[in-house]
């Protein structure tokens, strides 16, 4: 599977501007099977969702159109207003219009996210073109029990707005999740600034050996396209069956 990771700057609370910008970036990128965007890629990380979170599904509609146009899946999280509250919702949208979503379970209490958003309860794995993917959002990265591999996925996708002040934590935990779960790990983080924080990226693809397959430049918009090699992953798991001994 070929995947593209987009480390974007985000215009605050302007879904159309952000979606148009992604369209322009992808126009000059190689064709991929999956395009991965940051957390709340269409608005920025809004802990106060009133007036920012979407109810009209503008961004989701754009994602469906994008997936159909490019014959590829597109994924990233969006702040949405639902009948049962606000959600930080990670959408995975396929070319045929199928939508799978995961609502962020571990809300960032340090930043007050838990005060306005409703946390998700379900762990979500989506399968697309033969690859099984666990969907996770930002702060979820700090909680390894929730993301434990029960031999039911091949890759974890983490989408984030992870501040520059804790960038070393981001990098360390991404590598740990790859090693302990014997899987690919995709980490897509934004760059730029919002009203509260500065972000420098750190977007990368890590293999099951804990090695960086590819990474974006720090401190600026960037993107990368790389392959997930399932045959190589299966061979490593068969040779060194760590998951057979898991608690």
C-alpha positions as semicolon CSV with decimal commas, in nm:
position;residue;x (nm);y (nm);z (nm)
1;X;0,000;0,000;0,000
2;X;0,123;0,347;-0,088
3;X;0,039;0,617;0,166
4;X;0,090;0,993;0,169
5;X;0,126;1,193;0,490
6;X;0,052;1,565;0,485
7;X;0,212;1,786;0,749
8;X;0,006;2,099;0,701
9;X;-0,027;2,438;0,860
10;X;-0,391;2,507;0,945
11;X;-0,591;2,827;0,899
12;X;-0,785;2,879;1,219
13;X;-1,156;2,792;1,193
14;X;-1,174;2,804;0,813
15;X;-1,265;2,460;0,670
16;X;-1,290;2,576;0,309
17;X;-0,948;2,742;0,311
18;X;-0,789;2,433;0,464
19;X;-0,956;2,188;0,228
20;X;-0,867;2,401;-0,075
21;X;-0,507;2,413;0,046
22;X;-0,491;2,035;0,077
23;X;-0,629;2,002;-0,275
24;X;-0,349;2,224;-0,403
25;X;-0,081;2,028;-0,217
26;X;-0,204;1,689;-0,338
27;X;-0,209;1,807;-0,700
28;X;0,173;1,793;-0,706
29;X;0,209;1,468;-0,507
30;X;0,235;1,106;-0,629
31;X;-0,085;0,903;-0,645
32;X;-0,147;0,708;-0,324
33;X;-0,390;0,457;-0,180
34;X;-0,438;0,659;0,141
35;X;-0,387;1,025;0,230
36;X;-0,345;1,101;0,602
37;X;-0,413;1,447;0,747
38;X;-0,358;1,591;1,097
39;X;-0,601;1,615;1,387
40;X;-0,879;1,874;1,331
41;X;-0,715;1,949;0,997
42;X;-0,998;2,173;0,876
43;X;-1,020;2,408;1,177
44;X;-0,725;2,370;1,413
45;X;-0,745;2,220;1,763
46;X;-1,048;2,391;1,918
47;X;-1,096;2,312;2,287
48;X;-1,386;2,557;2,281
49;X;-1,585;2,409;1,992
50;X;-1,876;2,654;1,983
51;X;-1,876;2,824;1,645
52;X;-1,589;2,603;1,523
53;X;-1,715;2,244;1,530
54;X;-1,908;2,145;1,218
55;X;-2,269;2,035;1,203
56;X;-2,326;2,075;0,828
57;X;-2,066;1,811;0,732
58;X;-1,880;2,045;0,495
59;X;-1,547;1,874;0,558
60;X;-1,689;1,523;0,541
61;X;-1,852;1,605;0,207
62;X;-1,519;1,735;0,080
63;X;-1,346;1,416;0,198
64;X;-1,597;1,203;0,005
65;X;-1,542;1,408;-0,309
66;X;-1,163;1,389;-0,268
67;X;-1,168;1,011;-0,217
68;X;-1,381;0,957;-0,526
69;X;-1,171;1,191;-0,742
70;X;-0,838;1,033;-0,642
71;X;-0,960;0,672;-0,611
72;X;-0,804;0,669;-0,265
73;X;-0,897;0,681;0,100
74;X;-0,851;1,002;0,296
75;X;-0,846;1,031;0,673
76;X;-0,801;1,282;0,953
77;X;-0,997;1,413;1,248
78;X;-1,267;1,680;1,246
79;X;-1,439;1,870;1,527
80;X;-1,808;1,787;1,489
81;X;-2,128;1,873;1,671
82;X;-2,362;1,577;1,710
83;X;-2,695;1,529;1,881
84;X;-2,513;1,390;2,186
85;X;-2,241;1,654;2,209
86;X;-1,917;1,759;2,047
87;X;-1,680;1,492;1,918
88;X;-1,321;1,486;1,799
89;X;-1,401;1,243;1,517
90;X;-1,141;1,063;1,308
91;X;-1,297;0,996;0,968
92;X;-1,167;0,731;0,728
93;X;-1,338;0,785;0,392
94;X;-1,307;0,540;0,102
95;X;-1,348;0,604;-0,274
96;X;-1,692;0,441;-0,286
97;X;-1,819;0,679;-0,018
98;X;-1,795;0,438;0,274
99;X;-1,722;0,623;0,598
100;X;-1,571;0,468;0,911
101;X;-1,511;0,687;1,213
102;X;-1,345;0,671;1,551
103;X;-1,426;0,919;1,827
104;X;-1,120;1,015;2,030
105;X;-1,127;0,827;2,360
106;X;-0,850;1,000;2,554
107;X;-0,951;1,364;2,561
108;X;-0,668;1,604;2,645
109;X;-0,765;1,709;2,997
110;X;-0,450;1,922;3,041
111;X;-0,584;2,148;2,765
112;X;-0,948;2,128;2,872
113;X;-1,070;1,915;2,582
114;X;-1,266;1,692;2,818
115;X;-1,480;1,982;2,938
116;X;-1,658;2,033;2,606
117;X;-1,613;1,710;2,409
118;X;-1,767;1,367;2,464
119;X;-1,517;1,087;2,456
120;X;-1,550;0,783;2,237
121;X;-1,590;0,433;2,377
122;X;-1,505;0,206;2,084
123;X;-1,166;0,095;1,956
124;X;-1,187;0,104;1,575
125;X;-0,992;-0,096;1,316
126;X;-1,066;-0,037;0,948
127;X;-0,949;-0,261;0,663
128;X;-0,871;-0,103;0,329
129;X;-0,705;-0,268;0,029
130;X;-0,576;-0,552;0,243
131;X;-0,429;-0,341;0,524
132;X;-0,585;-0,337;0,871
133;X;-0,551;0,004;1,037
134;X;-0,612;0,108;1,399
135;X;-0,740;0,467;1,415
136;X;-0,604;0,685;1,698
137;X;-0,593;1,056;1,779
138;X;-0,311;1,254;1,941
139;X;-0,332;1,205;2,323
140;X;-0,430;0,840;2,266
141;X;-0,059;0,788;2,196
142;X;0,018;0,803;2,568
143;X;-0,206;0,505;2,654
144;X;-0,057;0,177;2,525
145;X;-0,317;-0,059;2,674
146;X;-0,592;0,087;2,456
147;X;-0,383;0,043;2,142
148;X;-0,252;-0,306;2,221
149;X;-0,226;-0,524;1,913
150;X;-0,447;-0,833;1,944
151;X;-0,323;-0,953;1,604
152;X;-0,607;-0,752;1,451
153;X;-0,415;-0,473;1,276
154;X;-0,105;-0,407;1,066
155;X;-0,064;-0,033;1,118
156;X;-0,163;0,241;1,362
157;X;-0,251;0,586;1,231
158;X;-0,200;0,867;1,485
159;X;-0,322;1,211;1,375
160;X;-0,227;1,499;1,600
161;X;-0,186;1,859;1,701
162;X;0,117;1,786;1,920
163;X;0,300;2,099;2,048
164;X;0,669;2,159;1,984
165;X;0,737;2,169;2,360
166;X;0,662;1,795;2,384
167;X;0,801;1,686;2,048
168;X;1,054;1,442;2,197
169;X;0,768;1,264;2,375
170;X;0,583;1,235;2,044
171;X;0,881;1,078;1,869
172;X;0,965;0,841;2,154
173;X;0,611;0,711;2,197
174;X;0,555;0,660;1,824
175;X;0,862;0,436;1,812
176;X;0,751;0,251;2,125
177;X;0,408;0,177;1,978
178;X;0,570;0,034;1,663
179;X;0,805;-0,191;1,858
180;X;0,563;-0,324;2,118
181;X;0,283;-0,387;1,868
182;X;0,511;-0,516;1,590
183;X;0,342;-0,296;1,331
184;X;0,380;0,008;1,112
185;X;0,309;0,337;1,285
186;X;0,202;0,649;1,100
187;X;0,226;0,975;1,294
188;X;0,091;1,289;1,124
189;X;0,131;1,615;1,312
190;X;0,060;1,970;1,201
191;X;0,303;2,262;1,185
192;X;0,246;2,634;1,240
193;X;0,060;2,804;1,525
194;X;-0,289;2,838;1,668
195;X;-0,419;3,069;1,944
196;X;-0,265;2,845;2,212
197;X;0,040;2,656;2,079
198;X;0,324;2,625;1,831
199;X;0,370;2,308;1,627
200;X;0,674;2,185;1,437
201;X;0,553;1,865;1,276
202;X;0,742;1,543;1,338
203;X;0,535;1,352;1,082
204;X;0,684;1,010;1,013
205;X;0,633;0,649;0,910
206;X;0,798;0,388;1,135
207;X;0,830;0,016;1,066
208;X;0,795;-0,277;1,306
209;X;1,171;-0,269;1,375
210;X;1,132;0,083;1,511
211;X;1,312;0,237;1,215
212;X;1,204;0,552;1,037
213;X;1,094;0,460;0,685
214;X;1,037;0,825;0,597
215;X;0,982;1,157;0,778
216;X;0,888;1,513;0,700
217;X;1,107;1,815;0,760
218;X;1,062;1,989;1,094
219;X;0,915;2,333;1,136
220;X;0,748;2,374;0,798
221;X;0,481;2,230;0,573
222;X;0,593;1,910;0,411
223;X;0,463;1,578;0,284
224;X;0,591;1,229;0,216
225;X;0,481;0,926;0,020
226;X;0,598;0,576;0,116
227;X;0,496;0,210;0,106
228;X;0,360;-0,027;0,369
229;X;0,516;-0,366;0,288
230;X;0,285;-0,630;0,434
231;X;0,495;-0,921;0,310
232;X;0,796;-0,787;0,496
233;X;0,584;-0,731;0,807
234;X;0,439;-1,084;0,796
235;X;0,787;-1,233;0,753
236;X;0,917;-1,045;1,058
237;X;0,619;-1,149;1,270
238;X;0,664;-1,515;1,171
239;X;1,038;-1,506;1,239
240;X;1,010;-1,321;1,572
241;X;0,656;-1,385;1,707
242;X;0,646;-1,126;1,982
243;X;0,268;-1,095;1,975
244;X;0,229;-1,464;2,069
245;X;0,377;-1,387;2,411
246;X;0,174;-1,074;2,488
247;X;-0,019;-1,039;2,813
